């Protein structure tokens, strides 16, 4: 099956520094990737859609200057948390969609999400 | 807009109990429906899916049936195990879109 990796899995940084998180699709190409932030009590918040070769699309309320996204190639997207603060501490997850083909023999484009294992960011 | 509503958790069960996690949706077209599972400390992974009405998705003993008339996709398992303890997310995508809409997730805790 399709695999998405994330690096690092855990990072601790000091307030005011920047942290880069990498998301890679290992065995398929992903022109689009998604970045999520997961809060306590498990809810997932979509932060932005990363697009290869163009600017990321940010969800309302997400600061684009703080959460820099770069989709450098068809297999790599990076999220940089700039000037991190303790309130940025969270679990960050990326995903990449992969198309699956048919429904009962009839072509119906359906996209499954393949998720990275997540990055636990702690800002002290 | 599109939305997915899941039952509030946590759901706490004893091993071998029957599981139902409710999921209902609203969508402007005919969505594909998914259940994803997140084990502690990990990312999400696809558990099962259904792409049209009356389809049943199944995997690892879990099942869910796409019910268009009730706009539901409830997750069931006949006999849960401790290893099923995780957070379960219901999700949909519409048409050819790759952008998913997720529910808030339901935590399942299974005791020995």
Short mmCIF file of C-alpha atoms in Angstrom, two decimals:
data_model
loop_
_atom_site.label_atom_id
_atom_site.label_comp_id
_atom_site.label_asym_id
_atom_site.label_seq_id
_atom_site.Cartn_x
_atom_site.Cartn_y
_atom_site.Cartn_z
CA UNK A 1 0.00 0.00 0.00
CA UNK A 2 0.88 3.66 -0.25
CA UNK A 3 3.18 5.03 2.42
CA UNK A 4 3.65 8.56 3.69
CA UNK A 5 6.48 9.37 6.04
CA UNK A 6 6.99 12.33 8.33
CA UNK A 7 10.14 13.60 9.94
CA UNK A 8 10.86 14.21 12.71
CA UNK A 9 8.43 12.20 14.79
CA UNK A 10 9.13 14.35 17.83
CA UNK A 11 10.78 17.71 18.25
CA UNK A 12 11.34 19.99 21.20
CA UNK A 13 12.36 23.55 20.48
CA UNK A 14 12.74 26.80 22.36
CA UNK A 15 10.31 29.62 22.04
CA UNK A 16 11.22 31.95 19.16
CA UNK A 17 12.98 29.35 17.05
CA UNK A 18 11.74 27.76 13.83
CA UNK A 19 11.01 24.11 13.19
CA UNK A 20 10.70 22.31 9.86
CA UNK A 21 8.59 19.19 9.42
CA UNK A 22 8.91 17.05 6.30
CA UNK A 23 6.21 14.96 4.69
CA UNK A 24 7.14 12.48 1.96
CA UNK A 25 5.10 10.16 -0.22
CA UNK A 26 7.37 7.14 -0.55
CA UNK A 27 5.88 5.14 -3.37
CA UNK A 28 3.56 7.49 -5.21
CA UNK A 29 3.51 11.04 -6.46
CA UNK A 30 1.42 13.61 -4.68
CA UNK A 31 0.73 16.93 -6.36
CA UNK A 32 -1.35 17.80 -3.32
CA UNK A 33 -0.75 17.19 0.36
CA UNK A 34 -2.69 18.28 3.39
CA UNK A 35 -1.41 19.54 6.73
CA UNK A 36 -3.48 19.01 9.85
CA UNK A 37 -3.11 19.99 13.43
CA UNK A 38 -4.61 17.68 16.01
CA UNK A 39 -5.76 19.08 19.31
CA UNK A 40 -6.37 17.27 22.57
CA UNK A 41 -9.66 15.33 22.48
CA UNK A 42 -8.61 14.24 19.01
CA UNK A 43 -10.24 16.70 16.62
CA UNK A 44 -8.37 17.29 13.36
CA UNK A 45 -8.03 20.80 12.03
CA UNK A 46 -7.09 21.21 8.38
CA UNK A 47 -4.45 23.92 8.27
CA UNK A 48 -3.59 24.12 4.62
CA UNK A 49 -3.45 22.38 1.28
CA UNK A 50 0.03 22.11 -0.16
CA UNK A 51 0.23 22.27 -3.95
CA UNK A 52 3.27 21.22 -5.93
CA UNK A 53 4.48 24.09 -8.07
CA UNK A 54 2.18 26.70 -6.62
CA UNK A 55 1.30 28.44 -3.39
CA UNK A 56 -0.36 26.62 -0.55
CA UNK A 57 -4.00 27.26 0.22
CA UNK A 58 -4.53 28.14 3.86
CA UNK A 59 -7.69 27.61 5.85
CA UNK A 60 -9.34 30.56 7.48
CA UNK A 61 -7.62 31.61 10.67
CA UNK A 62 -4.28 29.96 9.88
CA UNK A 63 -1.41 32.44 9.67
CA UNK A 64 0.44 31.83 6.44
CA UNK A 65 3.50 33.78 7.60
CA UNK A 66 3.76 31.64 10.68
CA UNK A 67 3.15 28.26 9.08
CA UNK A 68 5.23 28.26 5.91
CA UNK A 69 4.48 25.48 3.46
CA UNK A 70 6.68 24.50 0.55
CA UNK A 71 5.85 21.69 -1.86
CA UNK A 72 9.29 21.22 -3.33
CA UNK A 73 8.65 18.15 -5.46
CA UNK A 74 6.00 15.57 -6.29
CA UNK A 75 6.96 13.59 -3.19
CA UNK A 76 7.89 16.21 -0.60
CA UNK A 77 6.05 18.92 1.29
CA UNK A 78 7.46 20.83 4.25
CA UNK A 79 5.78 22.76 7.02
CA UNK A 80 7.93 25.31 8.86
CA UNK A 81 6.63 26.70 12.11
CA UNK A 82 8.34 30.07 12.40
CA UNK A 83 9.00 31.87 15.67
CA UNK A 84 7.38 29.06 17.56
CA UNK A 85 5.54 29.70 20.82
CA UNK A 86 4.26 27.30 23.46
CA UNK A 87 0.73 27.58 22.06
CA UNK A 88 2.04 26.04 18.81
CA UNK A 89 2.77 22.83 20.69
CA UNK A 90 0.63 20.18 19.08
CA UNK A 91 0.53 17.03 16.96
CA UNK A 92 0.96 17.84 13.27
CA UNK A 93 -0.10 15.32 10.64
CA UNK A 94 0.23 15.36 6.87
CA UNK A 95 -1.70 13.36 4.32
CA UNK A 96 -1.62 12.76 0.60
CA UNK A 97 -4.60 11.71 -1.51
CA UNK A 98 -4.40 8.72 -3.81
CA UNK A 99 -7.04 7.94 -6.35
CA UNK A 100 -8.79 4.60 -6.29
CA UNK A 101 -10.58 3.63 -9.37
CA UNK A 102 -13.97 2.00 -9.53
CA UNK A 103 -17.24 1.35 -7.80
CA UNK A 104 -19.04 -1.82 -8.84
CA UNK A 105 -17.22 -1.82 -12.14
CA UNK A 106 -18.19 1.76 -12.93
CA UNK A 107 -15.42 4.31 -12.82
CA UNK A 108 -15.97 6.66 -9.93
CA UNK A 109 -12.99 8.72 -8.93
CA UNK A 110 -12.50 8.34 -5.22
CA UNK A 111 -9.57 9.63 -3.28
CA UNK A 112 -8.28 7.87 -0.18
CA UNK A 113 -6.05 9.73 2.23
CA UNK A 114 -2.70 8.29 3.24
CA UNK A 115 -1.43 9.83 6.43
CA UNK A 116 2.01 10.32 7.84
CA UNK A 117 2.67 9.07 11.38
CA UNK A 118 2.58 12.59 12.78
CA UNK A 119 5.04 14.95 14.46
CA UNK A 120 4.75 15.88 18.11
CA UNK A 121 5.98 19.46 18.52
CA UNK A 122 6.73 20.79 21.98
CA UNK A 123 7.76 24.41 22.34
CA UNK A 124 9.35 25.31 25.66
CA UNK B 1 -21.76 22.77 3.00
CA UNK B 2 -20.61 19.24 3.66
CA UNK B 3 -20.34 17.91 7.18
CA UNK B 4 -19.87 14.72 9.14
CA UNK B 5 -21.30 14.13 12.60
CA UNK B 6 -20.04 11.39 14.88
CA UNK B 7 -21.25 10.26 18.23
CA UNK B 8 -19.51 11.73 21.22
CA UNK B 9 -17.00 9.55 22.95
CA UNK B 10 -15.33 7.98 24.63
CA UNK B 11 -17.03 4.68 24.01
CA UNK B 12 -15.96 2.22 26.69
CA UNK B 13 -16.57 -1.50 26.19
CA UNK B 14 -15.47 -4.81 27.58
CA UNK B 15 -13.60 -7.22 25.36
CA UNK B 16 -15.88 -9.23 23.04
CA UNK B 17 -18.69 -6.68 23.28
CA UNK B 18 -20.56 -5.43 20.21
CA UNK B 19 -19.51 -2.05 18.87
CA UNK B 20 -21.48 0.62 17.06
CA UNK B 21 -20.12 4.07 16.34
CA UNK B 22 -22.67 6.30 14.67
CA UNK B 23 -21.84 8.56 11.76
CA UNK B 24 -24.20 10.73 9.75
CA UNK B 25 -23.40 13.14 7.00
CA UNK B 26 -24.73 16.01 4.96
CA UNK B 27 -23.46 16.52 1.44
CA UNK B 28 -24.52 18.34 -1.68
CA UNK B 29 -23.95 15.35 -3.96
CA UNK B 30 -23.21 11.66 -3.72
CA UNK B 31 -20.18 11.25 -1.53
CA UNK B 32 -17.76 8.44 -0.97
CA UNK B 33 -17.61 7.51 2.70
CA UNK B 34 -14.68 6.38 4.80
CA UNK B 35 -13.69 5.25 8.25
CA UNK B 36 -10.15 5.99 9.38
CA UNK B 37 -8.55 4.69 12.57
CA UNK B 38 -5.84 6.33 14.65
CA UNK B 39 -3.94 4.19 17.14
CA UNK B 40 -2.26 5.97 20.07
CA UNK B 41 0.66 8.14 19.01
CA UNK B 42 0.22 7.41 15.31
CA UNK B 43 -1.24 8.97 12.20
CA UNK B 44 -4.56 7.91 10.70
CA UNK B 45 -4.99 4.93 8.44
CA UNK B 46 -7.85 3.91 6.21
CA UNK B 47 -10.02 1.24 7.80
CA UNK B 48 -12.77 0.83 5.21
CA UNK B 49 -14.74 2.70 2.61
CA UNK B 50 -17.91 2.64 0.50
CA UNK B 51 -18.45 4.60 -2.66
CA UNK B 52 -22.15 4.20 -3.44
CA UNK B 53 -25.47 3.60 -1.74
CA UNK B 54 -25.94 0.17 -0.13
CA UNK B 55 -22.25 -0.68 -0.48
CA UNK B 56 -20.77 -2.34 2.59
CA UNK B 57 -17.16 -1.68 3.46
CA UNK B 58 -15.38 -4.18 5.65
CA UNK B 59 -11.94 -4.78 7.11
CA UNK B 60 -10.48 -6.44 10.22
CA UNK B 61 -13.94 -7.49 11.39
CA UNK B 62 -15.32 -3.96 11.11
CA UNK B 63 -18.22 -3.17 8.79
CA UNK B 64 -20.14 -0.11 7.67
CA UNK B 65 -23.01 0.19 5.19
CA UNK B 66 -23.64 3.29 3.09
CA UNK B 67 -27.27 4.22 3.83
CA UNK B 68 -28.39 6.98 1.52
CA UNK B 69 -31.92 7.15 2.92
CA UNK B 70 -30.67 7.89 6.42
CA UNK B 71 -27.41 9.58 5.29
CA UNK B 72 -25.51 7.32 7.64
CA UNK B 73 -22.38 5.16 7.67
CA UNK B 74 -22.32 3.55 11.11
CA UNK B 75 -19.28 1.50 12.07
CA UNK B 76 -19.89 -1.92 13.65
CA UNK B 77 -17.88 -4.82 14.96
CA UNK B 78 -19.31 -7.95 16.48
CA UNK B 79 -16.62 -8.62 19.06
CA UNK B 80 -14.08 -5.97 19.98
CA UNK B 81 -10.60 -6.62 21.27
CA UNK B 82 -8.33 -4.56 23.50
CA UNK B 83 -6.19 -3.89 20.42
CA UNK B 84 -9.13 -2.07 18.80
CA UNK B 85 -8.72 0.77 21.31
CA UNK B 86 -8.15 3.81 19.11
CA UNK B 87 -9.83 6.92 17.75
CA UNK B 88 -12.16 6.38 14.80
CA UNK B 89 -12.87 9.09 12.25
CA UNK B 90 -15.72 9.11 9.77
CA UNK B 91 -15.05 11.08 6.58
CA UNK B 92 -16.45 11.86 3.16
CA UNK B 93 -15.23 13.09 -0.18
CA UNK B 94 -17.44 14.38 -2.95
CA UNK B 95 -17.28 13.45 -6.60
CA UNK B 96 -13.80 13.82 -7.96
CA UNK B 97 -12.62 15.95 -5.06
CA UNK B 98 -9.60 14.83 -3.06
CA UNK B 99 -10.42 17.12 -0.13
CA UNK B 100 -11.92 15.11 2.74
CA UNK B 101 -14.38 16.28 5.36
CA UNK B 102 -13.79 14.60 8.71
CA UNK B 103 -15.93 14.08 11.74
CA UNK B 104 -14.52 14.98 15.15
CA UNK B 105 -13.47 11.43 15.92
CA UNK B 106 -14.75 8.95 18.49
CA UNK B 107 -12.43 7.42 21.03
CA UNK B 108 -12.94 3.70 21.72
CA UNK B 109 -11.56 2.15 24.89
CA UNK B 110 -11.77 -1.61 25.26
CA UNK B 111 -11.10 -3.17 28.66
CA UNK B 112 -9.95 -6.76 29.14
#
